[in-house]
Amino acid sequence: MQQGTKLASNIAEMEEDVNAHMMARQYANKFNKALAKAGLATQTVTYHPVNLVLLEAGRSAPGPQTAMFLEPFLTGRFVKWQCNDGEVKHIEETLQAFFHFSNKHMQSQPIAEQGVVVDIQGVQCGNTFTLTDTAVHCISDKRRFGDTNMGEQGIKSFIMSHSCNTICSKLGLV
């Protein structure tokens, strides 16, 4: 495979990762609004913006062209709360409710949008969870949202690993 073709393929895959990040960010904003409406806005979920950068050949790029992600540095203790296969590493009620919220609200979308935000990791600073490197499992197309999309099996794994909590109840998710 030629370098240009490989780079184009790599960029297309990376664009899907950016799409997953943007989808997760959109649902985090909706989740925060739902928390505020329910009088539960003691914690919030955010995602840093992420950029896909294409570097031309030169001193800073190792090859003819290089693509990479660029996002602000996360300050604090990095925690992986849940993997994209549904495994819960650290239970955190707000984030468990966010998983559930994303799944419930994505199910009301057209089939191409149905799924769940998973692979929740990042830092907690005060009452804010700043997340990064997310994954989205969706039903319609396993190529959508990058190679971490485990499709329907990933959604089922999430459902099996989730335990509803008081936030889920107060948001009407149960």
Coordinates of N, CA and C in Angstrom, one line a residue:
M1 N 0.8 -1.2 0.0 CA 0.0 0.0 0.0 C 0.9 1.2 0.0
Q2 N 0.5 2.2 -0.8 CA 1.3 3.4 -0.8 C 1.1 4.3 0.4
Q3 N 2.1 5.1 0.7 CA 2.0 6.0 1.9 C 0.7 6.8 1.9
G4 N 0.4 7.5 0.7 CA -0.7 8.4 0.6 C -2.0 7.6 0.9
T5 N -2.2 6.4 0.4 CA -3.4 5.6 0.6 C -3.5 5.2 2.0
K6 N -2.4 4.8 2.6 CA -2.4 4.4 4.0 C -2.8 5.6 4.9
L7 N -2.2 6.8 4.6 CA -2.5 8.0 5.4 C -4.0 8.3 5.2
A8 N -4.6 8.3 4.0 CA -6.0 8.6 3.8 C -6.9 7.6 4.6
S9 N -6.5 6.4 4.6 CA -7.3 5.4 5.4 C -7.2 5.7 6.9
N10 N -6.0 6.0 7.3 CA -5.7 6.3 8.7 C -6.6 7.6 9.1
I11 N -6.6 8.6 8.3 CA -7.3 9.8 8.6 C -8.8 9.5 8.6
A12 N -9.3 8.7 7.7 CA -10.8 8.3 7.8 C -11.1 7.6 9.1
E13 N -10.2 6.7 9.5 CA -10.5 6.0 10.8 C -10.4 7.0 12.0
M14 N -9.5 7.9 11.9 CA -9.4 8.9 13.0 C -10.6 9.8 13.0
E15 N -11.1 10.2 11.8 CA -12.3 11.0 11.8 C -13.5 10.3 12.5
E16 N -13.6 9.0 12.4 CA -14.6 8.2 13.1 C -14.4 8.3 14.6
D17 N -13.2 8.3 15.0 CA -12.9 8.5 16.5 C -13.3 9.9 16.9
V18 N -13.1 10.9 16.1 CA -13.5 12.3 16.4 C -15.0 12.3 16.5
N19 N -15.7 11.7 15.5 CA -17.2 11.6 15.5 C -17.7 11.0 16.8
A20 N -17.1 9.9 17.3 CA -17.5 9.3 18.6 C -17.3 10.3 19.7
H21 N -16.2 11.0 19.7 CA -15.9 12.0 20.7 C -17.0 13.1 20.7
M22 N -17.3 13.6 19.5 CA -18.3 14.7 19.4 C -19.7 14.2 19.8
M23 N -20.0 12.9 19.5 CA -21.3 12.4 20.0 C -21.3 12.3 21.5
A24 N -20.3 11.8 22.1 CA -20.2 11.7 23.5 C -20.3 13.1 24.2
R25 N -19.7 14.0 23.6 CA -19.7 15.4 24.1 C -21.1 16.0 24.1
Q26 N -21.8 15.7 23.0 CA -23.2 16.1 22.8 C -24.1 15.5 23.9
Y27 N -23.9 14.2 24.2 CA -24.7 13.6 25.2 C -24.3 14.0 26.6
A28 N -23.1 14.3 26.8 CA -22.7 14.9 28.1 C -23.4 16.2 28.4
N29 N -23.5 17.1 27.3 CA -24.2 18.3 27.5 C -25.6 18.1 27.8
K30 N -26.3 17.2 27.1 CA -27.7 16.9 27.4 C -27.9 16.3 28.8
F31 N -26.9 15.5 29.2 CA -27.0 14.9 30.6 C -26.9 15.9 31.6
N32 N -25.9 16.9 31.5 CA -25.8 18.0 32.4 C -27.0 18.8 32.5
K33 N -27.7 19.1 31.4 CA -29.0 19.8 31.4 C -30.0 19.0 32.2
A34 N -30.1 17.7 31.9 CA -31.1 16.9 32.6 C -30.8 16.8 34.1
L35 N -29.5 16.8 34.5 CA -29.2 16.8 35.9 C -29.6 18.1 36.6
A36 N -29.4 19.2 35.9 CA -29.8 20.6 36.4 C -31.3 20.6 36.5
K37 N -32.0 20.2 35.5 CA -33.5 20.2 35.5 C -34.0 19.4 36.7
A38 N -33.4 18.3 37.0 CA -33.8 17.4 38.1 C -33.3 17.9 39.5
G39 N -32.5 19.0 39.5 CA -32.0 19.5 40.8 C -30.8 18.7 41.2
L40 N -30.1 18.0 40.3 CA -29.0 17.1 40.7 C -27.6 17.6 40.1
A41 N -27.6 18.9 39.8 CA -26.4 19.4 39.1 C -25.2 19.6 40.1
T42 N -25.0 18.7 41.0 CA -23.8 18.8 41.9 C -22.6 18.3 41.2
Q43 N -22.7 17.5 40.1 CA -21.5 17.0 39.4 C -21.8 17.2 37.9
T44 N -20.8 17.4 37.1 CA -21.0 17.5 35.6 C -20.0 16.6 34.9
V45 N -20.4 16.3 33.7 CA -19.6 15.5 32.8 C -19.2 16.3 31.6
T46 N -17.9 16.5 31.3 CA -17.5 17.2 30.1 C -16.4 16.4 29.3
Y47 N -16.3 16.9 28.1 CA -15.2 16.3 27.2 C -14.4 17.5 26.7
H48 N -13.1 17.4 26.8 CA -12.3 18.4 26.1 C -12.5 18.4 24.6
P49 N -12.3 19.5 24.0 CA -12.4 19.4 22.5 C -11.2 18.6 22.0
V50 N -11.4 17.9 20.9 CA -10.3 17.2 20.3 C -10.2 17.6 18.8
N51 N -9.0 17.7 18.4 CA -8.7 18.1 17.0 C -7.9 17.0 16.3
L52 N -8.2 16.9 15.0 CA -7.4 16.0 14.2 C -6.5 16.9 13.4
V53 N -5.2 16.6 13.5 CA -4.2 17.5 12.9 C -3.4 16.7 11.9
L54 N -3.2 17.3 10.7 CA -2.4 16.7 9.7 C -1.1 17.5 9.6
L55 N 0.1 16.9 9.9 CA 1.4 17.6 9.8 C 2.0 17.3 8.5
E56 N 2.5 18.3 7.8 CA 3.3 18.1 6.6 C 4.7 17.7 7.0
A57 N 5.4 17.2 6.0 CA 6.8 16.7 6.2 C 7.6 17.9 6.7
G58 N 8.5 17.6 7.5 CA 9.4 18.6 8.1 C 10.0 18.1 9.4
R59 N 10.6 18.9 10.2 CA 11.3 18.5 11.4 C 10.3 17.9 12.4
S60 N 9.1 18.4 12.5 CA 8.2 17.9 13.5 C 7.4 16.7 13.1
A61 N 7.4 16.3 11.8 CA 6.7 15.1 11.3 C 7.6 14.0 10.9
P62 N 7.4 12.8 11.5 CA 8.4 11.7 11.2 C 8.3 11.1 9.8
G63 N 7.3 11.4 9.0 CA 7.2 10.8 7.6 C 6.8 11.9 6.7
P64 N 6.4 11.5 5.5 CA 5.9 12.5 4.5 C 4.7 13.3 5.0
Q65 N 3.8 12.7 5.7 CA 2.7 13.3 6.4 C 2.3 12.5 7.5
T66 N 1.8 13.1 8.6 CA 1.4 12.4 9.8 C 0.1 13.0 10.3
A67 N -0.8 12.1 10.7 CA -2.0 12.6 11.3 C -2.0 12.2 12.8
M68 N -2.5 13.1 13.6 CA -2.6 12.8 15.1 C -3.7 13.6 15.7
F69 N -4.1 13.1 16.9 CA -5.1 13.8 17.7 C -4.4 14.9 18.6
L70 N -5.1 16.0 18.8 CA -4.5 17.0 19.7 C -5.7 17.4 20.6
E71 N -5.4 17.4 21.9 CA -6.4 17.8 22.9 C -5.7 18.4 24.1
P72 N -6.4 19.2 24.9 CA -5.7 19.8 26.1 C -5.3 18.7 27.0
F73 N -4.2 19.0 27.8 CA -3.7 18.1 28.8 C -4.7 18.0 29.9
L74 N -4.9 16.8 30.4 CA -5.8 16.6 31.6 C -4.9 16.6 32.8
T75 N -5.3 17.5 33.8 CA -4.5 17.6 35.0 C -5.3 16.8 36.1
G76 N -4.6 16.0 36.8 CA -5.2 15.2 37.9 C -4.9 13.8 37.7
R77 N -5.5 13.0 38.6 CA -5.3 11.5 38.6 C -6.2 10.9 37.5
F78 N -5.6 10.3 36.5 CA -6.3 9.6 35.4 C -7.0 8.4 35.9
V79 N -8.3 8.2 35.6 CA -9.0 7.0 36.1 C -9.8 6.5 34.9
K80 N -9.8 5.1 34.7 CA -10.6 4.5 33.7 C -11.8 3.9 34.5
W81 N -13.0 4.5 34.4 CA -14.1 4.0 35.1 C -14.8 2.8 34.5
Q82 N -14.9 2.8 33.1 CA -15.5 1.7 32.5 C -14.9 1.5 31.1
C83 N -14.6 0.2 30.8 CA -14.0 -0.2 29.5 C -15.1 -0.2 28.4
N84 N -14.6 -0.3 27.2 CA -15.6 -0.4 26.1 C -16.3 -1.8 26.0
D85 N -15.8 -2.7 26.7 CA -16.4 -4.1 26.7 C -17.4 -4.2 27.8
G86 N -17.7 -3.1 28.6 CA -18.7 -3.1 29.6 C -18.1 -3.3 31.0
E87 N -16.8 -3.7 31.1 CA -16.2 -4.0 32.4 C -16.2 -2.7 33.2
V88 N -16.7 -2.7 34.4 CA -16.7 -1.5 35.3 C -15.4 -1.6 36.2
K89 N -14.5 -0.7 36.0 CA -13.3 -0.7 36.8 C -13.5 0.0 38.2
H90 N -14.2 1.2 38.1 CA -14.4 2.0 39.3 C -15.9 2.5 39.3
I91 N -16.7 2.2 40.3 CA -18.1 2.6 40.3 C -18.1 4.0 40.7
E92 N -18.8 4.8 39.9 CA -19.1 6.2 40.1 C -20.5 6.5 39.7
E93 N -21.4 6.8 40.6 CA -22.8 6.9 40.3 C -23.1 7.9 39.2
T94 N -22.5 9.1 39.2 CA -22.8 10.0 38.1 C -22.4 9.5 36.7
L95 N -21.3 8.8 36.6 CA -20.9 8.3 35.3 C -21.7 7.0 34.9
Q96 N -22.1 6.2 35.9 CA -23.0 5.1 35.6 C -24.3 5.6 35.0
A97 N -24.8 6.7 35.6 CA -26.0 7.3 35.2 C -25.8 7.9 33.8
F98 N -24.6 8.5 33.5 CA -24.3 9.0 32.2 C -24.4 7.9 31.1
F99 N -23.8 6.8 31.4 CA -23.8 5.6 30.5 C -25.3 5.3 30.1
H100 N -26.1 5.2 31.2 CA -27.5 4.8 31.1 C -28.2 5.9 30.3
F101 N -28.0 7.2 30.6 CA -28.7 8.3 30.0 C -28.4 8.2 28.5
S102 N -27.1 8.0 28.1 CA -26.7 8.0 26.7 C -27.4 6.9 26.0
N103 N -27.5 5.7 26.6 CA -28.2 4.6 26.0 C -29.7 4.9 25.8
K104 N -30.3 5.3 26.8 CA -31.8 5.6 26.7 C -32.1 6.6 25.7
H105 N -31.3 7.7 25.7 CA -31.6 8.8 24.7 C -31.2 8.5 23.3
M106 N -30.2 7.7 23.2 CA -29.8 7.3 21.8 C -30.8 6.3 21.2
Q107 N -31.5 5.5 22.1 CA -32.5 4.6 21.5 C -33.7 5.3 20.9
S108 N -33.9 6.5 21.3 CA -35.0 7.3 20.7 C -34.6 7.9 19.4
Q109 N -33.4 7.7 18.9 CA -32.9 8.3 17.7 C -33.1 7.4 16.5
P110 N -33.0 7.9 15.3 CA -33.0 6.9 14.1 C -32.0 5.8 14.3
I111 N -32.2 4.7 13.7 CA -31.4 3.5 13.9 C -29.9 3.8 13.8
A112 N -29.5 4.7 12.9 CA -28.1 5.0 12.7 C -27.4 5.7 13.9
E113 N -28.2 6.2 14.8 CA -27.7 6.9 16.0 C -27.9 6.1 17.2
Q114 N -28.5 4.9 17.2 CA -28.8 4.2 18.4 C -27.5 3.5 18.9
G115 N -27.3 3.6 20.3 CA -26.2 3.0 20.9 C -25.9 3.4 22.3
V116 N -24.7 3.5 22.7 CA -24.3 3.9 24.0 C -22.9 4.5 24.1
V117 N -22.7 5.5 24.9 CA -21.3 6.1 25.1 C -20.6 5.2 26.1
V118 N -19.5 4.7 25.8 CA -18.7 3.8 26.7 C -17.2 4.2 26.7
D119 N -16.5 3.4 27.4 CA -15.0 3.6 27.5 C -14.8 4.9 28.2
I120 N -15.3 5.0 29.4 CA -15.3 6.3 30.1 C -14.0 6.4 31.0
Q121 N -13.2 7.4 30.6 CA -12.0 7.6 31.3 C -11.6 9.1 31.3
G122 N -10.8 9.5 32.3 CA -10.4 10.8 32.4 C -10.0 11.2 33.8
V123 N -10.3 12.5 34.2 CA -10.0 12.9 35.5 C -11.2 13.6 36.2
Q124 N -11.2 13.5 37.5 CA -12.2 14.2 38.3 C -11.5 15.4 39.0
C125 N -12.0 16.6 38.7 CA -11.5 17.8 39.4 C -12.7 18.5 40.1
G126 N -12.7 18.3 41.4 CA -13.9 18.9 42.1 C -15.1 18.1 41.7
N127 N -16.1 18.8 41.3 CA -17.4 18.2 40.9 C -17.5 17.9 39.4
T128 N -16.4 18.1 38.7 CA -16.4 17.9 37.2 C -15.6 16.7 36.8
F129 N -16.2 15.8 36.0 CA -15.5 14.7 35.3 C -15.2 15.2 33.9
T130 N -13.9 15.3 33.6 CA -13.4 15.6 32.3 C -13.0 14.3 31.6
L131 N -13.7 13.9 30.6 CA -13.4 12.6 29.9 C -12.7 12.8 28.6
T132 N -12.1 11.7 28.2 CA -11.3 11.7 27.0 C -11.3 10.3 26.3
D133 N -10.9 10.2 25.1 CA -10.7 8.9 24.4 C -11.9 7.9 24.6
T134 N -13.1 8.4 24.2 CA -14.3 7.7 24.4 C -14.5 6.7 23.3
A135 N -15.5 5.9 23.5 CA -16.0 5.0 22.4 C -17.5 5.1 22.4
V136 N -18.1 4.8 21.2 CA -19.5 4.7 21.1 C -19.8 3.4 20.4
H137 N -20.7 2.6 21.0 CA -21.2 1.4 20.3 C -22.5 1.8 19.7
C138 N -22.6 1.4 18.4 CA -23.9 1.7 17.7 C -24.3 0.4 17.0
I139 N -25.6 0.3 16.8 CA -26.2 -0.9 16.2 C -26.1 -0.9 14.7
S140 N -26.2 0.2 14.0 CA -26.4 0.2 12.5 C -25.1 -0.2 11.7
D141 N -23.9 0.3 12.2 CA -22.8 0.1 11.3 C -21.5 0.0 12.2
K142 N -20.9 -1.2 12.3 CA -19.8 -1.4 13.2 C -18.6 -0.6 12.7
R143 N -18.5 -0.1 11.5 CA -17.4 0.8 11.1 C -17.6 2.2 11.6
R144 N -18.8 2.6 11.9 CA -19.0 3.9 12.4 C -18.4 4.1 13.8
F145 N -17.9 5.2 14.1 CA -17.2 5.5 15.4 C -15.9 4.8 15.6
G146 N -15.3 4.3 14.6 CA -14.0 3.7 14.8 C -14.0 2.2 15.2
D147 N -12.8 1.7 15.3 CA -12.6 0.3 15.5 C -12.9 -0.1 17.0
T148 N -13.3 0.8 17.9 CA -13.7 0.5 19.2 C -15.2 0.2 19.3
N149 N -15.9 0.5 18.2 CA -17.4 0.2 18.2 C -17.6 -1.3 18.2
M150 N -18.1 -1.8 19.3 CA -18.4 -3.3 19.4 C -19.8 -3.6 19.0
G151 N -20.6 -2.6 18.4 CA -21.9 -2.9 17.9 C -22.9 -3.4 19.0
E152 N -23.8 -4.2 18.6 CA -24.9 -4.7 19.4 C -24.3 -5.5 20.6
Q153 N -23.3 -6.3 20.4 CA -22.7 -7.0 21.5 C -22.1 -6.1 22.6
G154 N -21.5 -5.0 22.2 CA -21.0 -4.0 23.1 C -22.1 -3.4 23.9
I155 N -23.2 -3.1 23.2 CA -24.4 -2.5 23.9 C -24.9 -3.5 25.0
K156 N -25.0 -4.8 24.6 CA -25.5 -5.8 25.5 C -24.6 -5.9 26.7
S157 N -23.3 -5.9 26.5 CA -22.3 -6.0 27.6 C -22.5 -4.8 28.5
F158 N -22.7 -3.6 28.0 CA -23.0 -2.4 28.8 C -24.2 -2.7 29.7
I159 N -25.3 -3.1 29.1 CA -26.5 -3.3 29.8 C -26.4 -4.4 30.9
M160 N -25.6 -5.4 30.6 CA -25.4 -6.5 31.6 C -24.5 -6.0 32.8
S161 N -23.6 -5.0 32.6 CA -22.7 -4.5 33.6 C -23.3 -3.4 34.4
H162 N -24.3 -2.7 33.9 CA -24.9 -1.5 34.5 C -25.8 -1.9 35.7
S163 N -25.6 -1.1 36.8 CA -26.5 -1.2 38.0 C -27.1 0.2 38.1
C164 N -28.4 0.3 38.0 CA -29.1 1.6 38.2 C -28.8 2.1 39.6
N165 N -28.8 3.4 39.8 CA -28.5 4.0 41.0 C -29.6 5.1 41.3
T166 N -29.4 5.9 42.3 CA -30.4 7.0 42.6 C -30.5 8.0 41.5
I167 N -29.3 8.3 40.9 CA -29.4 9.3 39.8 C -30.2 8.8 38.6
C168 N -30.0 7.5 38.3 CA -30.8 6.9 37.2 C -32.3 7.1 37.5
S169 N -32.6 6.8 38.8 CA -34.0 6.8 39.2 C -34.6 8.3 39.1
K170 N -33.8 9.2 39.6 CA -34.2 10.6 39.6 C -34.3 11.2 38.2
L171 N -33.6 10.7 37.3 CA -33.7 11.1 35.9 C -34.7 10.4 35.1
G172 N -35.4 9.4 35.7 CA -36.4 8.7 35.1 C -35.9 7.6 34.1
L173 N -34.7 7.1 34.3 CA -34.1 6.2 33.4 C -34.6 4.7 33.7
V174 N -35.1 4.5 34.8 CA -35.5 3.1 35.2 C -37.0 2.9 35.0

